Coordinates of C-alpha atoms and ligand atoms in Angstrom, one line a residue:
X1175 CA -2.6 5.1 49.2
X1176 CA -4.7 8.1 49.9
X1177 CA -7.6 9.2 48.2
X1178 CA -5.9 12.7 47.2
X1179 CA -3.0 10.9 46.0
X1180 CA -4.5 8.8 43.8
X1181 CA -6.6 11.4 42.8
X1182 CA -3.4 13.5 41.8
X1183 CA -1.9 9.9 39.8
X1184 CA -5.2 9.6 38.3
X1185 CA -4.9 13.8 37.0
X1186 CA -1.7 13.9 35.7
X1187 CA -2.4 10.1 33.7
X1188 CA -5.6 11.6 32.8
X1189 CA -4.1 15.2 31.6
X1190 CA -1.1 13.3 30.1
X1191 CA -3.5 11.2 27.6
X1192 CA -5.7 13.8 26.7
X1193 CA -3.4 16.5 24.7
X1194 CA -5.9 18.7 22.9
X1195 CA -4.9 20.4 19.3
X1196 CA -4.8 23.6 21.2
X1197 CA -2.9 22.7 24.1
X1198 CA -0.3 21.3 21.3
X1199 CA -0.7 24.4 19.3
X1200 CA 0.0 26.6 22.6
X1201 CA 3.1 24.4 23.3
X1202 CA 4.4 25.0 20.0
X1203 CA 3.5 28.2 20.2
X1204 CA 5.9 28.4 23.5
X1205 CA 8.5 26.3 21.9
X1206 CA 8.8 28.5 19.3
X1207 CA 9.1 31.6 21.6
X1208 CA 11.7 30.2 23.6
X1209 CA 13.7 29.4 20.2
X1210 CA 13.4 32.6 19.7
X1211 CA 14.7 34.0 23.0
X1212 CA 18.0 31.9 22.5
X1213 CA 16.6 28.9 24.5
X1214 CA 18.4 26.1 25.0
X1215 CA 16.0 22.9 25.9
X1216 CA 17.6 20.1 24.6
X1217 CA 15.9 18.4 21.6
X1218 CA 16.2 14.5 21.7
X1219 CA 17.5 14.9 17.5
X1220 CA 18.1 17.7 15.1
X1221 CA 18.7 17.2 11.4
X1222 CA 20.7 20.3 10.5
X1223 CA 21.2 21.6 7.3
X1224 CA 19.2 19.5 5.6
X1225 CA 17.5 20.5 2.1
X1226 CA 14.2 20.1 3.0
X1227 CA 11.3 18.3 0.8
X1228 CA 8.4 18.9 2.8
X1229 CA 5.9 16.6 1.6
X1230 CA 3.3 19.5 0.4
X1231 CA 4.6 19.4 -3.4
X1232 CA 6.3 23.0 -2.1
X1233 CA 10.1 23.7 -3.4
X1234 CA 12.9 22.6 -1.4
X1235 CA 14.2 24.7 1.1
X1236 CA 17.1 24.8 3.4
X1237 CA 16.3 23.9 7.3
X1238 CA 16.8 22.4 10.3
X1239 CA 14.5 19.9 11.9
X1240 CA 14.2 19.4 15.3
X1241 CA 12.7 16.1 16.9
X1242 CA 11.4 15.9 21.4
X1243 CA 9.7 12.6 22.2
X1244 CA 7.8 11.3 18.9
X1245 CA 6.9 14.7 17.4
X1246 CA 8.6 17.4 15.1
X1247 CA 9.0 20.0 17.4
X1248 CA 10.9 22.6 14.8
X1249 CA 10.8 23.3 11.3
X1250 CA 12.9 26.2 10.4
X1251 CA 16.5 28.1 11.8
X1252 CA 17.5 25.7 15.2
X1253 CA 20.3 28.9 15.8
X1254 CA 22.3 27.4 18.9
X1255 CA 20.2 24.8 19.6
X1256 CA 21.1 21.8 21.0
X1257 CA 20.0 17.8 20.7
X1258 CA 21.0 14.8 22.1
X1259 CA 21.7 13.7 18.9
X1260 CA 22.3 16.1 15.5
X1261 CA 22.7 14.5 12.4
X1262 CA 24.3 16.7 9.7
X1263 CA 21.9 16.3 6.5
X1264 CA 23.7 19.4 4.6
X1265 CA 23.9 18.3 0.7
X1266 CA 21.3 15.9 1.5
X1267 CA 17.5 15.5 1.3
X1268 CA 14.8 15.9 4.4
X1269 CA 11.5 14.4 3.2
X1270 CA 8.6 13.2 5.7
X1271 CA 8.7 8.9 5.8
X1272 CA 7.4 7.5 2.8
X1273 CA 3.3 5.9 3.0
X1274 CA 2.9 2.6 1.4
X1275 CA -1.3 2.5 0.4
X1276 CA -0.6 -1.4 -0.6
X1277 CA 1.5 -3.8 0.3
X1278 CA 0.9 -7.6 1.1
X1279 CA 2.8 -7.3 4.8
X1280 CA 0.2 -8.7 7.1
X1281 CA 2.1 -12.2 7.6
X1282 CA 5.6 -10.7 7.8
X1283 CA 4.3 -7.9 10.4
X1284 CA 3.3 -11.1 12.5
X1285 CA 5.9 -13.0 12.3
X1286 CA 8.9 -11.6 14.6
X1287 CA 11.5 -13.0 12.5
X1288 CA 10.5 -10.2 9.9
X1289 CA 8.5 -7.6 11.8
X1290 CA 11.3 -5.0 11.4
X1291 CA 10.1 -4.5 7.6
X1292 CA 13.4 -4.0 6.5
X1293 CA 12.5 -4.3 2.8
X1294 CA 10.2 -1.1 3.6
X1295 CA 12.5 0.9 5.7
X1296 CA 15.4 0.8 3.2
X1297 CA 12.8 2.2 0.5
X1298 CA 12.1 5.2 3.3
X1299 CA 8.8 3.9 4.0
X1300 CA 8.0 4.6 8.1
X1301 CA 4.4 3.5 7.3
X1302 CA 2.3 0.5 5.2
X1303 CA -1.0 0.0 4.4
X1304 CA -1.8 -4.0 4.4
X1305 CA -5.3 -5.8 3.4
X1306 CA -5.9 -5.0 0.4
X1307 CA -7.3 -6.6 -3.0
X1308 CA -10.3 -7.6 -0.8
X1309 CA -8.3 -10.3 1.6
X1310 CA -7.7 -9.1 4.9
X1311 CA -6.4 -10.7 8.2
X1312 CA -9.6 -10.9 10.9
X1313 CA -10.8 -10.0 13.1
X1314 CA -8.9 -6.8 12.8
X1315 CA -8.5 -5.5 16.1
X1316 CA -6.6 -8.8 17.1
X1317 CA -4.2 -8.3 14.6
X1318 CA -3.2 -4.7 15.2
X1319 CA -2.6 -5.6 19.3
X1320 CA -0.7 -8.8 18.1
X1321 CA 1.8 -6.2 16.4
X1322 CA 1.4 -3.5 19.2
X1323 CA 2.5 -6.6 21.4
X1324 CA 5.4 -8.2 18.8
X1325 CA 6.8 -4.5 17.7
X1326 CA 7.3 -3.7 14.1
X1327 CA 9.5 -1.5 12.4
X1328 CA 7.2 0.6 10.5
X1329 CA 3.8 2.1 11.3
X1330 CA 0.6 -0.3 10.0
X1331 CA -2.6 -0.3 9.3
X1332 CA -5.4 -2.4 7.8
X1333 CA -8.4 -2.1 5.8
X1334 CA -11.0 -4.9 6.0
X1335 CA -11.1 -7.1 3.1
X1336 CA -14.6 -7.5 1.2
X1337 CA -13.5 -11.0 0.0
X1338 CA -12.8 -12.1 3.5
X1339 CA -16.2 -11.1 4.7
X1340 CA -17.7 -12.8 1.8
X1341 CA -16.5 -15.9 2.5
X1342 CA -17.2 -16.0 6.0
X1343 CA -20.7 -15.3 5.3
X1344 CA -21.2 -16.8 2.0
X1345 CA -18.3 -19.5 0.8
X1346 CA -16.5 -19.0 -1.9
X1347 CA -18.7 -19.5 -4.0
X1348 CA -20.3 -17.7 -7.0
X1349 CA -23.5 -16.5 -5.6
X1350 CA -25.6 -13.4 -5.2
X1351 CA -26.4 -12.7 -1.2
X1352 CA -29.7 -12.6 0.6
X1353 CA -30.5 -9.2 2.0
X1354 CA -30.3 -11.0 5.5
X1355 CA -26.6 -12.6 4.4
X1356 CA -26.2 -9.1 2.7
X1357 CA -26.8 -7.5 6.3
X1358 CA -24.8 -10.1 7.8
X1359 CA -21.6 -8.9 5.5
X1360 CA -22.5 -5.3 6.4
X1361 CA -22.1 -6.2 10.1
X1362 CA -19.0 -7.4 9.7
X1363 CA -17.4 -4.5 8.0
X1364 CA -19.2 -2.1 10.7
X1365 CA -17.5 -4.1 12.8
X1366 CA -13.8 -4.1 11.2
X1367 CA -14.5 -0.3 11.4
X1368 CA -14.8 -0.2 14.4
X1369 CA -11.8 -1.9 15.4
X1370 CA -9.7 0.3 13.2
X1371 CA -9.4 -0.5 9.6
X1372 CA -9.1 2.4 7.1
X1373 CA -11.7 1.3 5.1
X1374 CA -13.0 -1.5 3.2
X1375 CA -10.5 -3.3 0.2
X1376 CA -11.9 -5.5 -2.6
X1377 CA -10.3 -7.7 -5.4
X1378 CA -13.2 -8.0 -7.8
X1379 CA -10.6 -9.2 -10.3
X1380 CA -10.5 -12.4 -7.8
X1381 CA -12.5 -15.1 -6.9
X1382 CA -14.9 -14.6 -4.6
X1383 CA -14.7 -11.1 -5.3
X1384 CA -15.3 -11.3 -9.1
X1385 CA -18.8 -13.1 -7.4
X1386 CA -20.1 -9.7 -6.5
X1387 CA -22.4 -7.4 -8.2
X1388 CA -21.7 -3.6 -7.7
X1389 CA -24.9 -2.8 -5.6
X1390 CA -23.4 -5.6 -3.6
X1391 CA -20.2 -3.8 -3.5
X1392 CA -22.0 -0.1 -3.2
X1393 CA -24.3 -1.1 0.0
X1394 CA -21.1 -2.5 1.7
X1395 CA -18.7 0.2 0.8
X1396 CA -21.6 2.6 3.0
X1397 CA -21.1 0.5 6.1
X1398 CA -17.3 2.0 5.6
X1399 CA -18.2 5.3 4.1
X1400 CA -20.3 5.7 7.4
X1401 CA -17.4 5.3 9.6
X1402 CA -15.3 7.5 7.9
X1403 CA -13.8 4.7 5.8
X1404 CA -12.1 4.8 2.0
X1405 CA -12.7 2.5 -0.7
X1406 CA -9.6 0.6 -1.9
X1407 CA -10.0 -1.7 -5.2
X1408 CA -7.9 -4.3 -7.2
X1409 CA -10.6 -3.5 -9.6
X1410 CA -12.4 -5.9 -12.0
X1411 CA -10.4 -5.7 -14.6
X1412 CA -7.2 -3.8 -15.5
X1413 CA -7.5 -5.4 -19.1
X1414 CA -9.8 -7.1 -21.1
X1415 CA -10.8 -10.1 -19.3
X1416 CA -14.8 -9.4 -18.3
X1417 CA -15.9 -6.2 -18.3
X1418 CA -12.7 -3.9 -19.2
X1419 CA -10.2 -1.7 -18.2
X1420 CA -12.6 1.7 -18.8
X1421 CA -15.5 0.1 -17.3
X1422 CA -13.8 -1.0 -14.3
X1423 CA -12.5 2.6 -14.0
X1424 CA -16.5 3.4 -15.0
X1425 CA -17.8 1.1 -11.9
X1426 CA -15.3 2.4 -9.5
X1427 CA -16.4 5.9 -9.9
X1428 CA -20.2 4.7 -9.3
X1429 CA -19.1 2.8 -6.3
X1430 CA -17.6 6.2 -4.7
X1431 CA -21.2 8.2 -6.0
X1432 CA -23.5 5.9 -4.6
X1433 CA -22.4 5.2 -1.3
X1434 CA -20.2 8.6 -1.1
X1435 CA -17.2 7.3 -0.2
X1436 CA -13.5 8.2 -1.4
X1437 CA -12.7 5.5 -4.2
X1438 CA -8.9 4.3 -4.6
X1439 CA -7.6 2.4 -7.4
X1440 CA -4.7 0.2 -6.3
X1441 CA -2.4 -0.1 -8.7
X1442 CA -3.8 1.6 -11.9
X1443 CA -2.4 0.8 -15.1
X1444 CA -3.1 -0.8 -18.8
X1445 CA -2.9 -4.4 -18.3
X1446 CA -1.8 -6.3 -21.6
X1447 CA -1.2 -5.5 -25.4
X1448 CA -5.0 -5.2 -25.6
X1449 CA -5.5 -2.2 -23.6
X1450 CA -2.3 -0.8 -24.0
X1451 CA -2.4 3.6 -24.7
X1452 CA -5.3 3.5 -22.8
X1453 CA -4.1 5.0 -20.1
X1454 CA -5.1 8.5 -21.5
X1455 CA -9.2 7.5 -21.5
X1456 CA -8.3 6.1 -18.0
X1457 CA -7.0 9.8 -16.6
X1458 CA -10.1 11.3 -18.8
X1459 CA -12.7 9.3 -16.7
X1460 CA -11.4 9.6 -13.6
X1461 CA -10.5 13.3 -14.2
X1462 CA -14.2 14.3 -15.2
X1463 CA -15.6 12.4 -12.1
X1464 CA -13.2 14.5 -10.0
X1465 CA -14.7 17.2 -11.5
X1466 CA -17.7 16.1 -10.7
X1467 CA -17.0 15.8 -7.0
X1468 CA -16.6 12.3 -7.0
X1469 CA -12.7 11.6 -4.9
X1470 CA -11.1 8.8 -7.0
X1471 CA -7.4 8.4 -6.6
X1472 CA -4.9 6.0 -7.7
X1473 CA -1.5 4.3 -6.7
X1474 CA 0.8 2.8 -8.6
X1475 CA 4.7 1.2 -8.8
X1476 CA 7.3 1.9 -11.4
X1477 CA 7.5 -1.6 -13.1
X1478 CA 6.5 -2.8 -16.5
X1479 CA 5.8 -6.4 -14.8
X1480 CA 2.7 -7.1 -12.5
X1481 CA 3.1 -9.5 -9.5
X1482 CA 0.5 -12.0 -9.8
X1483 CA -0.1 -16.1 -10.3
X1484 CA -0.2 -18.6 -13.1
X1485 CA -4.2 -19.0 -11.3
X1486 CA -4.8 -15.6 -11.0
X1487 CA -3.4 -15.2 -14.5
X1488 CA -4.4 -17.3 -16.5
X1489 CA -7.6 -19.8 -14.9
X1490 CA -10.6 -18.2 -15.6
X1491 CA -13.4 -17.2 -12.5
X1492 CA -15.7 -19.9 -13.4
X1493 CA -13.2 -22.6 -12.4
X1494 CA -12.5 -21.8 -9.4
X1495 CA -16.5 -21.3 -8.7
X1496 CA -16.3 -22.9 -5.0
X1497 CA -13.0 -22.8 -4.2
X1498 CA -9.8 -24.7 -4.8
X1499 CA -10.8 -28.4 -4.5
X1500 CA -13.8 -27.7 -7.4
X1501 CA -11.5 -26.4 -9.7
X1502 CA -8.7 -29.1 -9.4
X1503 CA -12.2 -31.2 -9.8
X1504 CA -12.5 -29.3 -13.2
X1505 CA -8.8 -29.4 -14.1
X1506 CA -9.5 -33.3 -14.3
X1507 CA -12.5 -33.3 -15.7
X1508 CA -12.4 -34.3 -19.1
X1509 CA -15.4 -33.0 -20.2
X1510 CA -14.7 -29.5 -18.6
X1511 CA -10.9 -29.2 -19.6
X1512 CA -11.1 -28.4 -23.4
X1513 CA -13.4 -25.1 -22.3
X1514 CA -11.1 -24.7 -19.6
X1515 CA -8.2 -24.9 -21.9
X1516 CA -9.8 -22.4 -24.4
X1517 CA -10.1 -19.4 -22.1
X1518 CA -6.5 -20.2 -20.9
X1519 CA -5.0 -19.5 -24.0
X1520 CA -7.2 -16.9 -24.6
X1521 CA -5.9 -14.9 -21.2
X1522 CA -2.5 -16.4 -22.2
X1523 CA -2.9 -14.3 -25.4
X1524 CA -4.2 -11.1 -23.0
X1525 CA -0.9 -11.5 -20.7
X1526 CA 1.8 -11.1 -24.1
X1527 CA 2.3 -14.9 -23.9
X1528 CA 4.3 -17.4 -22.3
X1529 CA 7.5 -15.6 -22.9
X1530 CA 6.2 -12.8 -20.7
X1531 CA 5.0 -15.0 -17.6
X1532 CA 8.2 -15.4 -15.4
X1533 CA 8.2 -17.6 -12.5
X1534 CA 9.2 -15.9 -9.6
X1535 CA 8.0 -18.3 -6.4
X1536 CA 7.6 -22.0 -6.5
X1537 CA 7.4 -25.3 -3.9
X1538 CA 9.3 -27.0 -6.9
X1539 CA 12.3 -24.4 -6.7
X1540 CA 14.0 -25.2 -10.2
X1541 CA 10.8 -23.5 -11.9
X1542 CA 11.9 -20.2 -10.4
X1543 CA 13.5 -17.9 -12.8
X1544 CA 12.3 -19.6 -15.8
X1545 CA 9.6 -18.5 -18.3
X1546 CA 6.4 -20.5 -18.6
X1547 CA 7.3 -20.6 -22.5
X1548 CA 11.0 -22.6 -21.5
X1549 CA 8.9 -24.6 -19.0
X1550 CA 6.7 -25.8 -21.7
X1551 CA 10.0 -26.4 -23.6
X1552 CA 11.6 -28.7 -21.2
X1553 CA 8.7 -30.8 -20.8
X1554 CA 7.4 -30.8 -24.6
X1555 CA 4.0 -29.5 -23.6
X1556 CA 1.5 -26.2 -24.9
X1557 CA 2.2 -23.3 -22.5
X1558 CA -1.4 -23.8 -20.9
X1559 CA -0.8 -27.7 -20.7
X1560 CA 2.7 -26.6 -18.5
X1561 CA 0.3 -24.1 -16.1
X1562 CA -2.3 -26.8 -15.9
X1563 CA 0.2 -29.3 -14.7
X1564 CA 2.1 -26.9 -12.1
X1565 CA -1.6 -26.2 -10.9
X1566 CA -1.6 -30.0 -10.4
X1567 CA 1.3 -30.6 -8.8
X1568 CA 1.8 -28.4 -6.6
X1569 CA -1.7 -25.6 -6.1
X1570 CA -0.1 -22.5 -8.0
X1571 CA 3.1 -20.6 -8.7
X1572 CA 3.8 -16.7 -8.5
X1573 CA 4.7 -14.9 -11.7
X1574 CA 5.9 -12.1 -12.7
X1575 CA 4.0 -10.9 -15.6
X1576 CA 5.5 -8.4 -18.2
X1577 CA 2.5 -6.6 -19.3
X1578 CA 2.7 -2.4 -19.2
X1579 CA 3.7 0.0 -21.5
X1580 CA 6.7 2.9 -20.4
X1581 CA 4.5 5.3 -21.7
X1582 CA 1.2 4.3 -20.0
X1583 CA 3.7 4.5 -16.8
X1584 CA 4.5 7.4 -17.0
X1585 CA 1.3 9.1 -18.2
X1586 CA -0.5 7.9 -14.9
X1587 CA 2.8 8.9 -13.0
X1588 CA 2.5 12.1 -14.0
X1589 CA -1.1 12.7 -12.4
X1590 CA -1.5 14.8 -9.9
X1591 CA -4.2 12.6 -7.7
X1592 CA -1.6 9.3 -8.3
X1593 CA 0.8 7.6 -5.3
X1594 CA 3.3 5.2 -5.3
X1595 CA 2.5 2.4 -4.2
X1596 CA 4.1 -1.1 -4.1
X1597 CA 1.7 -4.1 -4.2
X1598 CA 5.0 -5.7 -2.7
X1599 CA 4.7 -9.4 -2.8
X1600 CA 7.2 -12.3 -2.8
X1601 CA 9.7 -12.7 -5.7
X1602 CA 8.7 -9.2 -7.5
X1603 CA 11.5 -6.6 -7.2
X1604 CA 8.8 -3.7 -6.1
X1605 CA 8.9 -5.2 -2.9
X1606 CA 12.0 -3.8 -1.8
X1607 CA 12.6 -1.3 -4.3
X1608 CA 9.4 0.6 -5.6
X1609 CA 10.3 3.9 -4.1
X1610 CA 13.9 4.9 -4.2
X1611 CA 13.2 3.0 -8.3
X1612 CA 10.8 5.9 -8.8
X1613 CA 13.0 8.6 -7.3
X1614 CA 16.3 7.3 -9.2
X1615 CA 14.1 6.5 -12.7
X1616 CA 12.0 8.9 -13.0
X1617 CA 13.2 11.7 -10.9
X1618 CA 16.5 12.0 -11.7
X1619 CA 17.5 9.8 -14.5
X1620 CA 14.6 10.6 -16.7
X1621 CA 13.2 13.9 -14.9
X1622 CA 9.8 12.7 -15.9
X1623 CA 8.2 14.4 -12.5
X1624 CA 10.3 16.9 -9.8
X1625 CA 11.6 16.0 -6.4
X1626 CA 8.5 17.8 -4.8
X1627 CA 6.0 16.5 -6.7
X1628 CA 7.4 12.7 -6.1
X1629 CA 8.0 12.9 -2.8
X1630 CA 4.6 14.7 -2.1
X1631 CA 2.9 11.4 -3.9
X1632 CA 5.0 9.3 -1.7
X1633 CA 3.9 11.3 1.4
X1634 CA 1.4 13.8 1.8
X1635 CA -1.1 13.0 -0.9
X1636 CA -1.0 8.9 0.5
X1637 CA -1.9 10.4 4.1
X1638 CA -4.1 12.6 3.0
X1639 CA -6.1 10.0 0.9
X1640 CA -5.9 7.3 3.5
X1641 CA -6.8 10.0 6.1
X1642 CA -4.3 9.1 8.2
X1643 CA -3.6 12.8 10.7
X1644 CA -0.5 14.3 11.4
X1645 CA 1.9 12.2 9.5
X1646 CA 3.2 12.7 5.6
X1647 CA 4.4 16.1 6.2
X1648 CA 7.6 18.0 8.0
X1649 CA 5.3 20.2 10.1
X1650 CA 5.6 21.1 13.6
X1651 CA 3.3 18.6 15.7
X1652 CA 3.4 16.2 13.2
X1653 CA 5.0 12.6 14.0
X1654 CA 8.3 12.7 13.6
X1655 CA 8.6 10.0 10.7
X1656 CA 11.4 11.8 8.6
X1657 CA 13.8 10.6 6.4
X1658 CA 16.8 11.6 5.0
X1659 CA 18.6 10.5 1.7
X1660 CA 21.5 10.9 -0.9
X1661 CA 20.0 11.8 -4.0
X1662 CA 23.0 10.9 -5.7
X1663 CA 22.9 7.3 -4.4
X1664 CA 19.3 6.3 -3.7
X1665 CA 18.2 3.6 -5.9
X1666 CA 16.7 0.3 -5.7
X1667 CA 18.6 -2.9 -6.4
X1668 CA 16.2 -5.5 -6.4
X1669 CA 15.8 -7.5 -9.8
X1670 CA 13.7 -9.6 -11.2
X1671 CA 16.4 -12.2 -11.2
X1672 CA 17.2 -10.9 -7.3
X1673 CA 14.4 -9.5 -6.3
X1674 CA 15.2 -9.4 -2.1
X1675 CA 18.5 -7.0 -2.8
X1676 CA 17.8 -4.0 -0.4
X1677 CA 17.3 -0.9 -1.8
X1678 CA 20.5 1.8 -0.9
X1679 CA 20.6 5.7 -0.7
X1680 CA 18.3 6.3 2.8
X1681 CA 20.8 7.5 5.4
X1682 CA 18.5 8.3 8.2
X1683 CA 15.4 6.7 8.2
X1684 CA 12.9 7.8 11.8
X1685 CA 10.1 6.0 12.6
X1686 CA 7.8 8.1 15.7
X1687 CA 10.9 10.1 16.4
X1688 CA 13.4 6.7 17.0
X1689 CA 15.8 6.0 14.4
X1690 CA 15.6 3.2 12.9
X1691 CA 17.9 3.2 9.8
X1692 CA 21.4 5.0 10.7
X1693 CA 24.1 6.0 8.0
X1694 CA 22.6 3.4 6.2
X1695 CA 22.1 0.5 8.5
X1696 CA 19.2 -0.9 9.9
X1697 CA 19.6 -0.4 14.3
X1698 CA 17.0 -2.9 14.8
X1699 CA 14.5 -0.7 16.2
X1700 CA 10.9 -1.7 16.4
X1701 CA 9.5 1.5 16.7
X1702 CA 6.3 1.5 14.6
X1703 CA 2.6 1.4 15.6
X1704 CA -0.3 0.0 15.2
X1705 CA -2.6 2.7 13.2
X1706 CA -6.4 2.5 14.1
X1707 CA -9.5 4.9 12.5
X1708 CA -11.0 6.9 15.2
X1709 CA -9.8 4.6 18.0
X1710 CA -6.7 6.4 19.3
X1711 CA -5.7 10.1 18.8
X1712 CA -2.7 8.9 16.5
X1713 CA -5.5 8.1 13.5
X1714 CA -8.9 10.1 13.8
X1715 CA -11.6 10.4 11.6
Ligands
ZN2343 ZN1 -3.9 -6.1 -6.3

């Protein structure tokens, strides 16, 4: 091959991966002219007649939406127009895809049998967020290329997990890091920048992250803040377990002052009868530190049951001081277990009791369904005697635990700086059904919050937050993650008692201008990516 024709291939591959703002702007610009003059270029799909939702919070409006390549290339009057393919949206809703801040999809990304995310696309969701509550797959980078390689159905992205950096440089065990280990575990999330992650996540409410001090916490959240990064916490307590509900709310604000850093609370709510109504100081702290200049934000699903374990739940941080094998030491320590046994029932207590601990994942499968209060029945034992023993047997069990108020919901629903959010895990109905559950509940059953304002904290507010460019808004430029949906038919159908029933209602779900849910049916497309920080132009600082 000649030099000057390799020079030419090496121009046009050069020119075609660097598309500036401006030269995107200019080609709008054109495309918009030539709309104008009557033109005719062939769009690849236009959604016509759609009542358009556009993510900003702004009222609905009627429009056309017109998709070329992986972009929305019109948002307005398409005239004469014509696409390869039009869908006709009139009488239905055009809202950008859905954001997910938290879910727990890291192994089912992975794993090609469920890459498609299914369970997300049917909810409208074109892009999750996995990592959080401080665990996080690693290293980073080679689980973003795994997907890239694999496919997956909706867009991903990570954020590094301070749990999983603790416990590669310290154990998991309760212990207070050297500045040397302390740099060690900065390194580490520098690095996890670097490779993409959107910031870092922590679960202080879990062992090892309930280990942690907050300066630990603060000079590790910089190492993020520095590249840009967010702050994502299952905070230390939603209840009253250690330090509190308000003063986890309290440390979380100081977290995002000291090392300047946007501060996220994952799931927010008023865990247990003890905290219950507090939901109003909650919004008070959070909305004075706002004011203060502080950015804390919060997501949160529509369900008065959290997703969680009988470990998690109910065994308290200092048993399980140096991981799994120490505490099933403890559990058979007789010396150890009438302590043990006393905090139990005292967390017991916090959770509403065994009635409200429902077994929702099990190796022993005839558990699954039941309450931890008929478990206890069957085999004539105390409720904490019953969790001990399933520890025993067979390591944990997930529960779903019945522990939030309707009104607390809704009070922190109705906040402006709040997102949904799903914390989707196995055998809890949020899942697959968080976020057509909060349109059908809230927006049009009980007409707690608008259309607008739901879909913008399903959307634009979530991208925003994340800072994840150019996608949770119908805009001209942006990715072309749209969806559209029945309003009078969207809802969840996933229970507690069948929590994997696919939620119904999205028509049209795209995913980077593909479509990947048609009239209703999943086409098996694969057309998510792989979102990195600052590594690609799809997810800049
Ligand atoms: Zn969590």
């Amino acid at each position: 091959m000649s030099n000057r024709v390799t020079f030419a291939i090496c121009f046009v591959l050069v020119a075609a991966w660097t598309v500036t703002p401006v030269q995107l702007r200019r080609s709008l610009v054109r495309d918009e002219r030539r709309a104008e003059q009557g033109n005719t270029d062939t769009l690849d799909i236009l959604i016509k007649g759609g009542r358009v939702i556009d993510g900003s919070g702004a009222d609905e409006v009627q429009a056309d939406i017109g998709i070329r390549g992986d972009r929305i290339v019109l948002v307005g009057n398409a005239g004469s127009r014509s696409a390869s393919r039009t869908i006709n949206a009139s009488g239905l809703v055009v809202a950008p895809g859905f954001i997910d801040p938290h879910t727990h999809t890291a192994e089912d990304l992975s794993d090609p049998a469920r890459s498609s995310n299914i369970n997300y696309l049917m909810q409208g969701v074109t892009t999750v967020v996995t990592g959080n509550d401080g665990s996080s797959p690693w290293p980073i980078a080679d689980t973003l290329s795994k997907w890239e390689r694999q496919g997956i159905g909706t867009n991903a992205a990570l954020f590094v997990g301070h749990g999983t950096v603790r416990t590669m440089v310290l154990g998991s065990g309760d212990v207070t890091p050297t500045s040397e280990q302390l740099g060690r575990m900065r390194a580490l999330v520098d690095r996890g920048m670097q490779e993409g992650a959107l910031g870092m996540s922590t679960g202080l409410y879990y062992a090892p992250g309930s280990f942690a001090k907050t300066e630990e916490v603060i000079e590790l959240a910089r190492a993020a803040a520095e590249r840009g990064g967010i702050y994502d916490t299952h905070m230390r307590d939603e209840d009253s377990y250690s330090i509190g509900l308000l003063d986890s709310i309290q440390e979380t604000i100081r977290i995002g002052r000291e090392s300047r850093i946007p501060v996220h609370i994952s799931h927010i709510k008023a865990l247990g009868t003890g905290v219950w109504g507090k939901s109003t100081a909650a919004i008070e702290l959070i909305k004075r530190a706002r004011a203060e200049g502080v950015n804390v934000t919060a997501s949160q699903y529509p369900y008065t049951a959290s997703g969680t374990s009988i470990v998690a739940a109910l065994v308290p941080r200092w048993a399980e001081d140096g991981g799994r094998s120490r505490m099933l030491e403890r559990i058979g320590d007789a010396n150890i277990v009438p302590r043990l046994v006393g905090d139990m029932e005292a967390n017991l207590k916090r959770r509403g009791g065994p009635d409200s601990l429902l077994i929702t994942g099990s190796r022993d499968n005839t558990l699954v369904g039941k309450t931890l209060a008929q478990i206890a029945g069957e085999w004539k034992k105390s409720a904490v005697q019953a969790a001990l023993e399933i520890i025993k047997r067979q390591g944990d069990a997930s529960l779903a635990s019945f522990n939030m108020t309707e009104s607390d919901i809704e009070n922190f629903m109705r906040q402006d700086f709040v997102m949904t959010g799903s914390d989707g895990s196995a055998g809890h109905p949020r899942k697959y059904g968080t976020f057509p559950r909060k349109l059908r509940e809230y927006v049009y059953v009980k007409k707690l919050i608008t259309p607008p304002f739901a879909i913008r904290s399903s959307s634009s507010l979530t991208a925003a937050t994340l800072r994840i460019p150019e996608r949770g808004l119908l805009r001209r430029g942006y990715y072309a993650d749209v969806i559209v949906l029945d309003e009078k038919t969207v809802t969840d159908r996933a229970t507690y008692e069948h929590p994997r029933e696919l939620a119904v209602g999205m028509r049209y779900v795209i995913v980077n201008g593909k479509v990947a849910v048609d009239d209703g049916h999943y086409t098996g497309a694969l057309a998510g990516r792989a979102l990195r920080k600052g590594r690609d132009a799809s997810l800049s600082k």
